[in-house]
C-alpha cells in the first residue's frame, strides 16, 4: 500500500471585486464673463451597487481539510502495510491496498487495511477489483462500521467525475491494547538480534513504576530550576502541571500503601488460583489418557 504524495497544485486566488465606476462630473456650457449665472451642481448619477467582496478561499477551506479534519492513523495499519510489502511478489516495486475506517465531522480514523493484488507495466497498472470487492464484503461481516477511505469525488452529477487530492494532517493514535504491541516493538530496537520475549505482569508493573518515577524526577527538577531562576517559567507547562496535580486524589501515604498492598494481594491470589486450576486440568487430562 504505497502512499503516493500528490503534487501540490497552485490554488487560483479569487479576483478582487470590480470597483464602482467613478462618477463623471458634468461641465456647464461656457457663458460670457459678465452674464454668468450662478453655478449649479449637476445631479449625481444613480449609485451603482457594489457587490460584497468574495470570501477568501482559505475561509472556505479552513485547515488542511474542509472542516479542519485530520487523519488519525492506528499502528496496526502501518504494521499491515509493512507486512504486505515484505510479502510482495518477486520483482514488484510496491503494493496496493485499501484503507478502512470511519469518518466523522472532525477526523478520518484509519483502523484497518488489506492489500489487493495488481499487475503493472511501464504505462498502466491493473488492479484486481473483484478481489478487493470480495475482501470488503467479508470485512463488513466482521466490522460493519468501517468503510473504504479515499479521495473526495468532485464533478457534475451524471457527467465525468474525478477526484481531488488534498493535503491532510496525520496523527498517530492507538488504543490501550495497541499500546502494548507498540511498546514491545520499540524494545526490539535495543536488541542485537531484534528479538525480545514477553514480560510478566509483575515486570510490566515494575517497568511502568520506573518510568513514572523517572518522569516525576524530571518534573521536580524542572520546578526547582524555575524557582531558582535557572529556567524561564512557561505558562503552558505550568497549566499542564496544575491539571496533573488536580487529577491526583488526595490520600495519605499510609492509606495509599495499604490500598496498594491489598490490591497486590488480591492479584496474587487470583494468579495462584488460576495456576492451580490449570495444573488440576492438566493432571486430569493425564489421568484420563492412561
Coordinates of C-alpha atoms in Angstrom, one line a residue:
X1 CA 0.0 0.0 0.0
X2 CA 2.2 2.7 -1.3
X3 CA 1.3 6.1 -0.1
X4 CA 1.6 8.4 -3.1
X5 CA 2.1 12.1 -2.1
X6 CA 0.1 14.2 -4.5
X7 CA 1.8 17.1 -6.1
X8 CA 0.8 20.4 -4.6
X9 CA -1.4 22.3 -7.1
X10 CA -1.5 26.0 -7.1
X11 CA -4.8 27.3 -6.0
X12 CA -6.2 30.2 -8.0
X13 CA -6.8 33.3 -6.0
X14 CA -10.2 34.8 -6.5
X15 CA -10.0 38.1 -8.3
X16 CA -11.0 41.2 -6.2
X17 CA -14.4 42.7 -6.9
X18 CA -14.6 45.3 -9.6
X19 CA -14.6 48.8 -8.2
X20 CA -17.6 51.0 -8.7
X21 CA -17.3 53.3 -11.7
X22 CA -16.2 56.8 -10.9
X23 CA -18.9 59.4 -11.1
X24 CA -18.2 61.7 -14.1
X25 CA -18.6 65.4 -13.4
X26 CA -20.8 67.3 -15.9
X27 CA -19.3 70.7 -17.0
X28 CA -21.8 73.6 -17.6
X29 CA -21.6 75.3 -21.0
X30 CA -19.3 78.4 -21.1
X31 CA -21.2 81.9 -21.0
X32 CA -19.9 85.4 -21.4
X33 CA -18.0 86.7 -18.4
X34 CA -20.4 89.4 -17.4
X35 CA -23.6 87.4 -17.5
X36 CA -22.5 84.1 -15.9
X37 CA -25.4 82.6 -13.9
X38 CA -24.6 81.1 -10.5
X39 CA -23.1 77.6 -11.0
X40 CA -25.5 74.8 -10.4
X41 CA -24.3 71.3 -9.3
X42 CA -25.1 68.5 -11.7
X43 CA -27.3 65.8 -10.3
X44 CA -25.2 62.7 -9.4
X45 CA -25.8 59.6 -11.4
X46 CA -27.6 56.8 -9.6
X47 CA -25.2 54.9 -7.4
X48 CA -24.1 51.6 -8.8
X49 CA -24.4 48.8 -6.2
X50 CA -21.1 47.3 -5.4
X51 CA -21.1 43.6 -4.8
X52 CA -19.7 42.4 -1.5
X53 CA -16.2 41.2 -1.6
X54 CA -15.9 37.4 -2.2
X55 CA -14.8 35.3 0.8
X56 CA -11.2 34.2 0.5
X57 CA -10.6 30.6 -0.4
X58 CA -8.8 30.0 2.9
X59 CA -12.0 30.7 4.8
X60 CA -13.9 28.1 2.7
X61 CA -11.1 25.5 3.2
X62 CA -10.2 26.1 6.8
X63 CA -7.4 23.9 7.9
X64 CA -5.8 21.1 5.9
X65 CA -9.1 19.5 5.1
X66 CA -12.6 21.0 4.6
X67 CA -14.0 21.4 8.1
X68 CA -10.5 21.1 9.7
X69 CA -10.4 17.3 9.7
X70 CA -7.3 15.3 10.5
X71 CA -6.4 11.7 9.8
X72 CA -5.9 9.5 12.8
X73 CA -3.8 6.6 11.9
X74 CA -3.6 3.4 14.0
X75 CA -0.3 1.4 14.3
X76 CA -2.0 -1.8 13.1
X77 CA -2.4 -0.2 9.7
X78 CA 1.3 0.6 9.5
X79 CA 2.2 -3.0 10.6
X80 CA -0.1 -4.4 7.9
X81 CA 1.4 -2.2 5.2
X82 CA 5.0 -3.3 6.2
X83 CA 3.9 -6.9 6.3
X84 CA 2.3 -6.7 2.8
X85 CA 5.4 -5.0 1.4
X86 CA 7.7 -7.7 2.9
X87 CA 5.5 -10.5 1.4
X88 CA 5.2 -8.8 -2.1
X89 CA 5.7 -10.8 -5.3
X90 CA 9.2 -11.1 -6.6
X91 CA 10.1 -8.2 -8.8
X92 CA 7.3 -6.0 -7.5
X93 CA 8.3 -2.4 -6.6
X94 CA 5.2 -1.6 -4.5
X95 CA 2.0 -2.9 -3.1
X96 CA -1.5 -1.5 -3.4
X97 CA -4.3 -1.9 -1.0
X98 CA -7.5 -0.4 0.6
X99 CA -7.7 1.7 3.7
X100 CA -10.7 1.1 6.0
X101 CA -12.0 3.2 8.9
X102 CA -14.6 5.7 10.0
X103 CA -15.3 9.3 9.1
X104 CA -16.9 12.0 11.4
X105 CA -17.1 15.7 11.4
X106 CA -13.7 16.3 12.8
X107 CA -11.4 13.4 11.8
X108 CA -10.9 10.4 9.5
X109 CA -9.8 7.4 11.5
X110 CA -7.9 4.7 9.7
X111 CA -8.2 1.5 11.7
X112 CA -7.6 -1.4 9.2
X113 CA -6.4 -2.2 5.7
X114 CA -5.8 -5.1 3.3
X115 CA -3.6 -5.5 0.2
X116 CA -5.0 -6.0 -3.3
X117 CA -3.1 -8.0 -6.0
X118 CA -2.1 -5.9 -9.0
X119 CA -0.1 -6.2 -12.2
X120 CA 1.8 -3.2 -13.5
X121 CA 3.7 -2.4 -16.6
X122 CA 5.5 0.7 -17.8
X123 CA 2.4 2.5 -18.8
X124 CA -0.5 1.0 -16.8
X125 CA -1.5 -0.6 -13.5
X126 CA -4.2 -3.3 -13.4
X127 CA -5.8 -3.9 -10.0
X128 CA -7.9 -6.9 -9.2
X129 CA -11.1 -5.1 -8.4
X130 CA -13.1 -8.3 -7.9
X131 CA -10.7 -9.4 -5.2
X132 CA -11.0 -6.0 -3.5
X133 CA -14.8 -6.2 -3.6
X134 CA -14.9 -9.7 -2.1
X135 CA -12.4 -8.7 0.6
X136 CA -14.5 -5.7 1.5
X137 CA -17.7 -7.7 1.7
X138 CA -16.1 -10.2 4.0
X139 CA -14.6 -7.5 6.2
X140 CA -18.0 -5.8 6.6
X141 CA -19.3 -9.0 8.2
X142 CA -16.6 -8.6 10.9
X143 CA -16.6 -4.7 11.2
X144 CA -19.7 -3.3 9.6
X145 CA -19.0 0.2 10.8
X146 CA -15.7 0.5 8.8
X147 CA -16.0 1.9 5.3
X148 CA -13.5 2.4 2.4
X149 CA -11.5 5.6 2.8
X150 CA -10.1 7.6 -0.2
X151 CA -10.1 10.9 -2.0
X152 CA -13.2 13.1 -2.3
X153 CA -15.1 12.8 -5.6
X154 CA -15.8 16.0 -7.5
X155 CA -17.6 16.9 -10.7
X156 CA -21.0 17.4 -12.2
X157 CA -23.6 14.6 -11.3
X158 CA -24.2 12.4 -14.2
X159 CA -21.1 13.6 -16.0
X160 CA -17.4 12.8 -15.8
X161 CA -16.3 12.5 -12.2
X162 CA -12.8 13.0 -10.8
X163 CA -11.0 13.0 -7.5
X164 CA -9.3 15.8 -5.6
X165 CA -6.1 15.3 -3.7
X166 CA -6.0 17.3 -0.6
X167 CA -3.1 17.6 1.9
X168 CA -4.0 16.3 5.3
X169 CA -2.7 16.4 8.8
X170 CA -1.9 12.9 10.0
X171 CA -1.8 12.0 13.7
X172 CA -0.8 8.6 15.1
X173 CA -3.2 7.3 17.7
X174 CA -3.7 3.9 19.4
X175 CA -5.9 2.0 21.7
X176 CA -4.7 0.7 25.0
X177 CA -4.4 -2.8 23.6
X178 CA -2.3 -1.5 20.7
X179 CA 0.0 0.4 23.0
X180 CA 1.2 -2.9 24.4
X181 CA 2.3 -4.1 21.0
X182 CA 3.9 -0.8 20.1
X183 CA 5.9 -0.8 23.3
X184 CA 7.1 -4.4 22.6
X185 CA 8.1 -3.5 19.1
X186 CA 10.0 -0.5 20.4
X187 CA 12.0 -2.7 22.8
X188 CA 13.3 -4.7 19.9
X189 CA 15.2 -1.7 18.6
X190 CA 17.7 -2.1 21.5
X191 CA 18.1 -5.9 21.0
X192 CA 21.0 -7.1 18.8
X193 CA 19.0 -9.8 17.1
X194 CA 15.7 -7.8 17.1
X195 CA 14.1 -10.5 19.2
X196 CA 12.6 -10.0 22.7
X197 CA 10.4 -12.1 24.9
X198 CA 7.2 -11.2 26.6
X199 CA 7.4 -9.9 30.1
X200 CA 5.2 -11.0 33.0
X201 CA 2.6 -8.8 34.6
X202 CA 4.8 -8.1 37.6
X203 CA 7.6 -7.0 35.3
X204 CA 5.3 -4.7 33.4
X205 CA 4.2 -3.1 36.7
X206 CA 7.8 -2.6 37.7
X207 CA 8.8 -1.0 34.4
X208 CA 5.7 1.3 34.5
X209 CA 6.6 2.4 38.0
X210 CA 10.2 3.0 37.0
X211 CA 9.0 5.2 34.1
X212 CA 6.7 7.2 36.4
X213 CA 9.5 7.7 38.9
X214 CA 11.8 9.0 36.1
X215 CA 9.2 11.3 34.9
X216 CA 8.4 12.7 38.3
X217 CA 12.1 13.3 38.9
X218 CA 12.3 15.3 35.7
X219 CA 9.3 17.3 36.6
X220 CA 10.6 18.1 40.1
X221 CA 14.0 19.1 38.6
X222 CA 12.2 21.5 36.2
X223 CA 10.2 23.0 39.0
X224 CA 13.3 23.6 41.1
X225 CA 15.1 25.2 38.2
X226 CA 12.2 27.6 37.6
X227 CA 12.0 28.5 41.3
X228 CA 15.8 29.2 41.4
X229 CA 15.7 31.2 38.2
X230 CA 17.8 28.9 36.0
X231 CA 14.9 28.3 33.6
X232 CA 12.3 30.8 32.5
X233 CA 8.8 30.0 33.5
X234 CA 6.4 28.7 30.9
X235 CA 2.7 29.3 31.4
X236 CA 1.7 26.4 29.1
X237 CA 3.9 23.9 31.1
X238 CA 2.5 25.3 34.4
X239 CA -1.1 24.7 33.3
X240 CA -0.3 21.2 32.3
X241 CA 1.4 20.6 35.7
X242 CA -1.6 22.1 37.5
X243 CA -4.0 19.8 35.6
X244 CA -1.8 16.8 36.5
X245 CA -1.8 17.7 40.2
X246 CA -5.6 18.2 40.3
X247 CA -6.1 14.7 38.8
X248 CA -4.2 13.1 41.7
X249 CA -6.6 12.1 44.5
X250 CA -5.7 13.5 47.9
X251 CA -4.7 10.5 50.0
X252 CA -2.3 10.0 52.8
X253 CA 0.9 7.8 52.1
X254 CA -0.2 5.2 54.7
X255 CA -3.6 4.7 53.2
X256 CA -2.2 4.5 49.7
X257 CA 0.3 1.9 50.8
X258 CA -2.4 -0.1 52.4
X259 CA -4.6 0.1 49.4
X260 CA -1.8 -0.9 47.0
X261 CA -0.7 -3.9 49.1
X262 CA -4.4 -5.1 49.3
X263 CA -4.7 -4.9 45.5
X264 CA -1.4 -6.7 45.0
X265 CA -2.5 -9.5 47.4
X266 CA -5.8 -9.9 45.5
X267 CA -3.9 -10.1 42.2
X268 CA -1.5 -12.7 43.6
X269 CA -4.4 -14.7 45.0
X270 CA -6.2 -14.7 41.6
X271 CA -3.0 -15.7 39.8
X272 CA -2.4 -18.5 42.2
X273 CA -5.9 -19.9 41.8
X274 CA -5.6 -19.7 38.0
X275 CA -2.3 -21.6 38.0
X276 CA -3.8 -24.2 40.4
X277 CA -6.8 -24.7 38.2
X278 CA -4.6 -25.1 35.2
X279 CA -2.5 -27.7 36.9
X280 CA -5.6 -29.6 38.0
X281 CA -6.9 -29.6 34.4
X282 CA -3.6 -30.8 33.1
X283 CA -3.4 -33.6 35.7
X284 CA -7.0 -34.7 34.9
X285 CA -6.1 -35.0 31.2
X286 CA -3.1 -37.1 32.0
X287 CA -5.2 -39.4 34.2
X288 CA -7.9 -39.8 31.5
X289 CA -5.3 -40.7 28.9
X290 CA -3.9 -43.6 31.0

